[in-house]
Amino acid sequence: MAEMTMIEAIRAALSHALETDPAVILFGEDIGIDGGVFRATDGLMQRFGAARVRDTPLSETVIAGMAVGAAAMGLKPVAEIQFSGFLYPALDQLVNHASRLRNRTRGRLTCPMVLRAPYGGGIRAPEHHSESPEAMLGHIPGLRVVIPGSPARAYGLLLAAIRDPDPVVFLEPKRIYRTVSETVQTDGAALPLDRAFLLSEGKDITLVAWGAMLAPAGEAVAQLAGEGISAELIDLSTIKPYDRAAVRASVEKTGRCVIVHEAALTAGFGAEIAADLAEHCLTHLIAPIRRVAGYDTVMPYLRLEAQYLPDSGRILQAARDVMEFT
């Protein structure tokens, strides 16, 4: 048990997996000698050797293809894509092979691979380094998409992803790699996949968020409490398949919902949640569902990045608008 940032918790989870399971291997661009661009794998090559923590060429297609092949042969590869915006060359392997291997072989082969990628904005990087592709990845049948929202959940969910027999894309909100710390139980216990986490209970309105958006959503919850509004905050954590039952149960209780994500609004994953609530919880809704999201444009450069990303002010205003319906 120790106080950790998210990047430290991810490193601790990778270290535990390497220690306890000889089938686990790590590879990616600069993850070995340099420890990765964000130092998530710092020191792991020196500790476990180059055979298990390996640098690769600058080729996302090769990295993803190696992971599929290694997983099919019984290993548990954890591959790193330096930034999620560089993930697109790997989509051929993810869509056509990783996600279909179990079905194609009628269960004879599985694909227990994890593809890690820092994602999202907030660090003043160029647009290719600030993508939020969770909705696109969530549309691929056979692929699980996980986004941790805190150091403790990053530790437990990454271990669960490594142990899962099917492919997982593990998107890490780099904006909070080092800005959030908490006590993490580094005992090797995994957290459940496909399960949402209730961060605060409320009776008036439900807020649903994930990744770096949990921080401004939490700020909005605190401000709403000062106005006498009791808000429930849900960390979705697993985007695909997401915990529909938990979201529905909360909205059935509160009657109102605001969904927050930093990806562009149109066809963002918030639309999937809103559609499900409209289909299954319509008679419980007191007010229209609201989405607070990024804008339908490429992530702007650093001077305008803060205007693009949802903040507590935008979330608070959406919640107030929804509360006007009685």
Short mmCIF file of C-alpha atoms in Angstrom, two decimals:
data_model
loop_
_atom_site.label_atom_id
_atom_site.label_comp_id
_atom_site.label_asym_id
_atom_site.label_seq_id
_atom_site.Cartn_x
_atom_site.Cartn_y
_atom_site.Cartn_z
CA MET A 1 0.00 0.00 0.00
CA ALA A 2 1.44 3.35 -1.01
CA GLU A 3 0.53 6.83 -2.18
CA MET A 4 0.83 6.79 -5.98
CA THR A 5 0.16 8.82 -9.07
CA MET A 6 -1.55 7.11 -11.98
CA ILE A 7 1.71 6.59 -13.88
CA GLU A 8 3.23 4.96 -10.79
CA ALA A 9 0.17 2.74 -10.35
CA ILE A 10 0.38 1.61 -13.97
CA ARG A 11 4.07 0.79 -13.55
CA ALA A 12 3.28 -1.13 -10.35
CA ALA A 13 0.60 -3.17 -12.12
CA LEU A 14 2.94 -3.99 -15.01
CA SER A 15 5.68 -4.95 -12.56
CA HIS A 16 3.34 -7.26 -10.62
CA ALA A 17 2.13 -8.91 -13.83
CA LEU A 18 5.71 -9.55 -14.98
CA GLU A 19 6.66 -10.93 -11.56
CA THR A 20 3.77 -13.33 -11.22
CA ASP A 21 3.04 -14.50 -14.78
CA PRO A 22 5.88 -15.63 -17.06
CA ALA A 23 3.56 -15.35 -20.08
CA VAL A 24 3.40 -11.54 -19.74
CA ILE A 25 5.67 -9.56 -22.07
CA LEU A 26 5.87 -5.83 -22.78
CA PHE A 27 6.89 -4.08 -25.98
CA GLY A 28 6.53 -0.76 -27.73
CA GLU A 29 8.48 2.24 -28.98
CA ASP A 30 11.11 3.35 -26.45
CA ILE A 31 9.51 1.47 -23.55
CA GLY A 32 12.67 -0.45 -22.69
CA ILE A 33 15.85 1.55 -22.34
CA ASP A 34 14.06 4.90 -21.96
CA GLY A 35 11.06 3.60 -20.01
CA GLY A 36 8.48 5.04 -22.39
CA VAL A 37 7.68 8.62 -23.31
CA PHE A 38 5.78 9.08 -20.02
CA ARG A 39 8.11 6.69 -18.09
CA ALA A 40 5.34 4.18 -17.41
CA THR A 41 7.81 1.31 -17.90
CA ASP A 42 10.82 3.02 -16.33
CA GLY A 43 13.23 0.44 -14.92
CA LEU A 44 11.28 -2.62 -16.04
CA MET A 45 13.72 -3.66 -18.77
CA GLN A 46 16.61 -3.44 -16.33
CA ARG A 47 14.67 -5.53 -13.82
CA PHE A 48 13.08 -8.19 -16.07
CA GLY A 49 15.40 -8.22 -19.08
CA ALA A 50 15.14 -7.32 -22.73
CA ALA A 51 13.46 -10.63 -23.59
CA ARG A 52 10.34 -9.56 -21.67
CA VAL A 53 10.46 -5.76 -21.97
CA ARG A 54 11.41 -4.92 -25.51
CA ASP A 55 11.83 -1.83 -27.68
CA THR A 56 10.23 -2.03 -31.13
CA PRO A 57 10.61 -0.16 -34.40
CA LEU A 58 8.51 2.94 -34.94
CA SER A 59 5.60 1.04 -36.50
CA GLU A 60 2.20 0.77 -34.86
CA THR A 61 1.18 -1.86 -37.41
CA VAL A 62 4.10 -4.06 -36.37
CA ILE A 63 3.41 -3.51 -32.66
CA ALA A 64 -0.24 -4.53 -32.95
CA GLY A 65 0.55 -7.44 -35.28
CA MET A 66 3.22 -8.74 -32.88
CA ALA A 67 0.69 -8.56 -30.05
CA VAL A 68 -1.94 -10.56 -31.97
CA GLY A 69 0.58 -13.23 -32.96
CA ALA A 70 2.08 -13.53 -29.49
CA ALA A 71 -1.37 -13.71 -27.87
CA ALA A 72 -2.53 -16.41 -30.30
CA MET A 73 0.50 -18.49 -29.30
CA GLY A 74 -0.23 -18.34 -25.58
CA LEU A 75 1.65 -15.26 -24.39
CA LYS A 76 0.03 -12.22 -22.75
CA PRO A 77 1.50 -9.22 -24.55
CA VAL A 78 1.03 -5.71 -23.23
CA ALA A 79 1.88 -3.38 -26.11
CA GLU A 80 2.22 0.38 -25.85
CA ILE A 81 1.20 2.93 -28.48
CA GLN A 82 2.97 6.17 -27.58
CA PHE A 83 -0.15 8.32 -28.14
CA SER A 84 -3.67 7.26 -29.09
CA GLY A 85 -3.48 9.51 -32.15
CA PHE A 86 -0.86 7.15 -33.55
CA LEU A 87 -3.15 4.15 -33.10
CA TYR A 88 -4.83 4.28 -36.51
CA PRO A 89 -2.25 2.14 -38.41
CA ALA A 90 -2.93 -0.55 -35.79
CA LEU A 91 -6.67 -0.63 -36.54
CA ASP A 92 -6.19 -3.24 -39.28
CA GLN A 93 -4.83 -5.67 -36.70
CA LEU A 94 -7.39 -4.72 -34.05
CA VAL A 95 -10.44 -4.85 -36.32
CA ASN A 96 -9.55 -7.71 -38.64
CA HIS A 97 -7.61 -10.00 -36.35
CA ALA A 98 -7.52 -9.31 -32.58
CA SER A 99 -11.26 -8.77 -32.19
CA ARG A 100 -12.21 -11.71 -34.43
CA LEU A 101 -9.77 -14.41 -33.41
CA ARG A 102 -12.02 -16.16 -30.89
CA ASN A 103 -14.96 -16.18 -33.30
CA ARG A 104 -12.91 -17.08 -36.36
CA THR A 105 -11.41 -20.15 -34.66
CA ARG A 106 -14.66 -21.05 -32.86
CA GLY A 107 -12.91 -20.63 -29.53
CA ARG A 108 -9.83 -22.67 -30.38
CA LEU A 109 -7.69 -19.53 -30.07
CA THR A 110 -8.13 -16.44 -27.95
CA CYS A 111 -6.30 -13.12 -28.02
CA PRO A 112 -5.27 -12.11 -24.48
CA MET A 113 -3.51 -8.91 -25.48
CA VAL A 114 -3.60 -5.40 -24.03
CA LEU A 115 -2.90 -2.32 -26.10
CA ARG A 116 -2.04 0.61 -23.84
CA ALA A 117 -2.23 4.17 -25.14
CA PRO A 118 -2.10 7.60 -23.47
CA TYR A 119 -5.17 9.47 -24.69
CA GLY A 120 -6.94 12.80 -24.47
CA GLY A 121 -5.91 16.43 -24.22
CA GLY A 122 -4.80 18.71 -21.47
CA ILE A 123 -1.00 18.61 -21.76
CA ARG A 124 -0.61 21.22 -24.54
CA ALA A 125 0.49 18.69 -27.13
CA PRO A 126 -0.24 18.81 -30.88
CA GLU A 127 -3.57 17.48 -32.12
CA HIS A 128 -2.26 14.01 -33.07
CA HIS A 129 -1.22 13.58 -29.44
CA SER A 130 -4.60 14.57 -27.99
CA GLU A 131 -7.15 12.20 -29.56
CA SER A 132 -10.12 10.65 -27.74
CA PRO A 133 -11.06 7.65 -29.91
CA GLU A 134 -13.05 5.59 -27.38
CA ALA A 135 -16.33 5.72 -29.35
CA MET A 136 -14.65 4.47 -32.52
CA LEU A 137 -12.94 1.63 -30.64
CA GLY A 138 -16.14 0.82 -28.77
CA HIS A 139 -17.89 0.15 -32.07
CA ILE A 140 -15.63 -2.85 -32.79
CA PRO A 141 -17.30 -6.13 -31.72
CA GLY A 142 -14.98 -8.37 -29.72
CA LEU A 143 -12.84 -5.51 -28.42
CA ARG A 144 -13.00 -4.31 -24.82
CA VAL A 145 -12.22 -0.63 -24.13
CA VAL A 146 -11.17 0.45 -20.63
CA ILE A 147 -10.38 3.95 -19.31
CA PRO A 148 -9.22 4.28 -15.68
CA GLY A 149 -10.18 7.38 -13.77
CA SER A 150 -7.81 7.21 -10.80
CA PRO A 151 -4.50 5.59 -9.76
CA ALA A 152 -6.18 2.80 -7.77
CA ARG A 153 -8.54 1.98 -10.60
CA ALA A 154 -5.67 2.12 -13.10
CA TYR A 155 -3.80 -0.50 -11.05
CA GLY A 156 -6.71 -2.88 -10.60
CA LEU A 157 -8.19 -2.50 -14.06
CA LEU A 158 -4.86 -2.96 -15.84
CA LEU A 159 -4.26 -6.21 -13.97
CA ALA A 160 -7.76 -7.34 -14.92
CA ALA A 161 -7.13 -6.41 -18.56
CA ILE A 162 -3.87 -8.39 -18.64
CA ARG A 163 -5.64 -11.45 -17.19
CA ASP A 164 -8.60 -11.21 -19.57
CA PRO A 165 -8.59 -13.82 -22.36
CA ASP A 166 -9.74 -11.32 -24.99
CA PRO A 167 -8.20 -8.13 -26.43
CA VAL A 168 -8.38 -4.93 -24.39
CA VAL A 169 -7.54 -1.39 -25.45
CA PHE A 170 -6.48 0.40 -22.28
CA LEU A 171 -6.72 4.17 -22.76
CA GLU A 172 -4.85 6.14 -20.11
CA PRO A 173 -5.88 9.78 -19.51
CA LYS A 174 -2.44 11.36 -19.62
CA ARG A 175 -3.79 14.67 -18.31
CA ILE A 176 -4.01 13.06 -14.87
CA TYR A 177 -0.92 10.85 -15.06
CA ARG A 178 0.82 12.93 -12.39
CA THR A 179 -1.79 15.43 -11.18
CA VAL A 180 -3.82 12.97 -9.08
CA SER A 181 -2.48 10.71 -6.34
CA GLU A 182 -4.12 8.37 -3.86
CA THR A 183 -3.44 5.31 -1.74
CA VAL A 184 -3.14 2.20 -3.89
CA GLN A 185 -3.26 -1.37 -2.59
CA THR A 186 -0.46 -3.01 -4.59
CA ASP A 187 -1.41 -6.54 -3.61
CA GLY A 188 -2.16 -7.83 -7.10
CA ALA A 189 -5.94 -7.67 -6.70
CA ALA A 190 -7.77 -6.89 -9.92
CA LEU A 191 -10.87 -4.72 -10.17
CA PRO A 192 -13.87 -5.98 -12.14
CA LEU A 193 -14.07 -5.06 -15.80
CA ASP A 194 -17.41 -4.00 -17.34
CA ARG A 195 -18.43 -2.44 -14.01
CA ALA A 196 -19.03 1.24 -13.30
CA PHE A 197 -17.87 2.82 -10.04
CA LEU A 198 -20.16 5.02 -7.97
CA LEU A 199 -18.03 7.93 -6.75
CA SER A 200 -20.75 9.91 -4.99
CA GLU A 201 -24.38 9.16 -4.20
CA GLY A 202 -27.17 11.59 -4.97
CA LYS A 203 -30.90 11.81 -5.50
CA ASP A 204 -31.48 14.77 -7.82
CA ILE A 205 -29.28 14.25 -10.88
CA THR A 206 -26.85 11.69 -12.34
CA LEU A 207 -23.50 12.70 -13.84
CA VAL A 208 -21.72 10.08 -15.97
CA ALA A 209 -18.07 10.61 -16.91
CA TRP A 210 -14.78 8.79 -17.41
CA GLY A 211 -11.05 9.43 -17.56
CA ALA A 212 -9.86 12.97 -17.00
CA MET A 213 -13.42 14.31 -17.08
CA LEU A 214 -14.07 12.91 -13.62
CA ALA A 215 -12.13 15.77 -12.05
CA PRO A 216 -14.27 18.63 -13.43
CA ALA A 217 -17.39 16.50 -12.93
CA GLY A 218 -16.42 16.05 -9.28
CA GLU A 219 -15.92 19.80 -8.94
CA ALA A 220 -19.40 20.33 -10.37
CA VAL A 221 -20.85 17.84 -7.88
CA ALA A 222 -19.32 19.80 -4.99
CA GLN A 223 -20.65 23.11 -6.32
CA LEU A 224 -24.11 21.63 -6.86
CA ALA A 225 -24.11 20.40 -3.25
CA GLY A 226 -23.54 23.99 -2.16
CA GLU A 227 -26.68 24.92 -4.09
CA GLY A 228 -28.70 22.22 -2.39
CA ILE A 229 -28.60 19.81 -5.37
CA SER A 230 -27.65 16.20 -4.64
CA ALA A 231 -25.70 14.79 -7.59
CA GLU A 232 -24.69 11.19 -8.20
CA LEU A 233 -21.36 10.73 -10.01
CA ILE A 234 -20.59 7.54 -11.96
CA ASP A 235 -17.16 6.62 -13.33
CA LEU A 236 -17.95 4.41 -16.33
CA SER A 237 -14.38 2.96 -16.46
CA THR A 238 -15.18 0.25 -19.01
CA ILE A 239 -16.52 1.88 -22.16
CA LYS A 240 -17.20 -1.34 -24.03
CA PRO A 241 -19.11 -3.22 -22.72
CA TYR A 242 -20.25 -0.53 -20.30
CA ASP A 243 -22.32 -1.03 -17.17
CA ARG A 244 -25.77 -0.20 -18.54
CA ALA A 245 -27.49 -1.55 -15.44
CA ALA A 246 -25.67 0.86 -13.10
CA VAL A 247 -26.41 3.90 -15.27
CA ARG A 248 -30.05 2.94 -15.72
CA ALA A 249 -30.52 2.32 -12.00
CA SER A 250 -29.07 5.73 -11.14
CA VAL A 251 -31.21 7.58 -13.68
CA GLU A 252 -34.33 5.70 -12.58
CA LYS A 253 -33.61 7.11 -9.11
CA THR A 254 -32.71 10.70 -10.04
CA GLY A 255 -34.72 11.24 -13.22
CA ARG A 256 -32.03 13.46 -14.73
CA CYS A 257 -28.70 12.82 -16.47
CA VAL A 258 -25.71 14.78 -17.73
CA ILE A 259 -23.04 12.84 -19.65
CA VAL A 260 -19.51 14.26 -19.86
CA HIS A 261 -16.70 13.33 -22.27
CA GLU A 262 -13.90 15.24 -23.96
CA ALA A 263 -14.26 13.58 -27.35
CA ALA A 264 -16.20 15.49 -30.01
CA LEU A 265 -19.96 15.61 -29.42
CA THR A 266 -21.28 14.05 -32.61
CA ALA A 267 -21.27 10.23 -32.45
CA GLY A 268 -19.35 10.41 -29.17
CA PHE A 269 -19.92 7.60 -26.69
CA GLY A 270 -22.29 9.83 -24.73
CA ALA A 271 -24.78 9.42 -27.58
CA GLU A 272 -24.83 5.64 -27.00
CA ILE A 273 -25.58 6.15 -23.31
CA ALA A 274 -28.28 8.73 -24.07
CA ALA A 275 -29.91 6.40 -26.60
CA ASP A 276 -29.97 3.52 -24.13
CA LEU A 277 -31.54 5.72 -21.45
CA ALA A 278 -34.13 7.03 -23.89
CA GLU A 279 -35.03 3.46 -24.85
CA HIS A 280 -35.14 1.93 -21.37
CA CYS A 281 -35.68 4.77 -18.87
CA LEU A 282 -37.96 7.19 -20.71
CA THR A 283 -40.78 6.98 -18.19
CA HIS A 284 -38.35 7.79 -15.35
CA LEU A 285 -36.85 10.88 -17.01
CA ILE A 286 -37.97 14.23 -15.63
CA ALA A 287 -35.77 16.24 -18.01
CA PRO A 288 -33.98 15.82 -21.34
CA ILE A 289 -30.57 14.14 -21.23
CA ARG A 290 -27.71 16.58 -21.69
CA ARG A 291 -24.23 15.92 -23.09
CA VAL A 292 -21.20 18.09 -22.28
CA ALA A 293 -18.40 17.27 -24.69
CA GLY A 294 -15.64 18.52 -26.92
CA TYR A 295 -16.57 20.37 -30.07
CA ASP A 296 -16.90 18.91 -33.55
CA THR A 297 -13.47 20.01 -34.61
CA VAL A 298 -9.88 18.83 -34.45
CA MET A 299 -8.33 19.39 -31.03
CA PRO A 300 -6.90 22.93 -31.19
CA TYR A 301 -3.35 23.92 -30.40
CA LEU A 302 -2.33 24.84 -26.88
CA ARG A 303 -3.70 28.41 -26.78
CA LEU A 304 -7.26 27.20 -27.40
CA GLU A 305 -7.08 23.74 -25.83
CA ALA A 306 -8.66 24.88 -22.58
CA GLN A 307 -11.64 26.27 -24.51
CA TYR A 308 -12.17 22.90 -26.18
CA LEU A 309 -12.08 20.69 -23.08
CA PRO A 310 -15.22 20.53 -20.91
CA ASP A 311 -14.72 22.17 -17.54
CA SER A 312 -16.69 22.34 -14.32
CA GLY A 313 -18.40 25.54 -15.47
CA ARG A 314 -19.90 23.90 -18.57
CA ILE A 315 -20.91 20.83 -16.57
CA LEU A 316 -22.44 22.96 -13.83
CA GLN A 317 -24.47 24.97 -16.34
CA ALA A 318 -25.79 21.82 -17.99
CA ALA A 319 -26.80 20.42 -14.60
CA ARG A 320 -28.57 23.65 -13.67
CA ASP A 321 -30.44 23.63 -16.98
CA VAL A 322 -31.58 20.06 -16.39
CA MET A 323 -32.66 20.88 -12.83
CA GLU A 324 -35.06 23.51 -14.14
CA PHE A 325 -37.37 20.68 -15.25
CA THR A 326 -39.61 19.53 -12.40
#
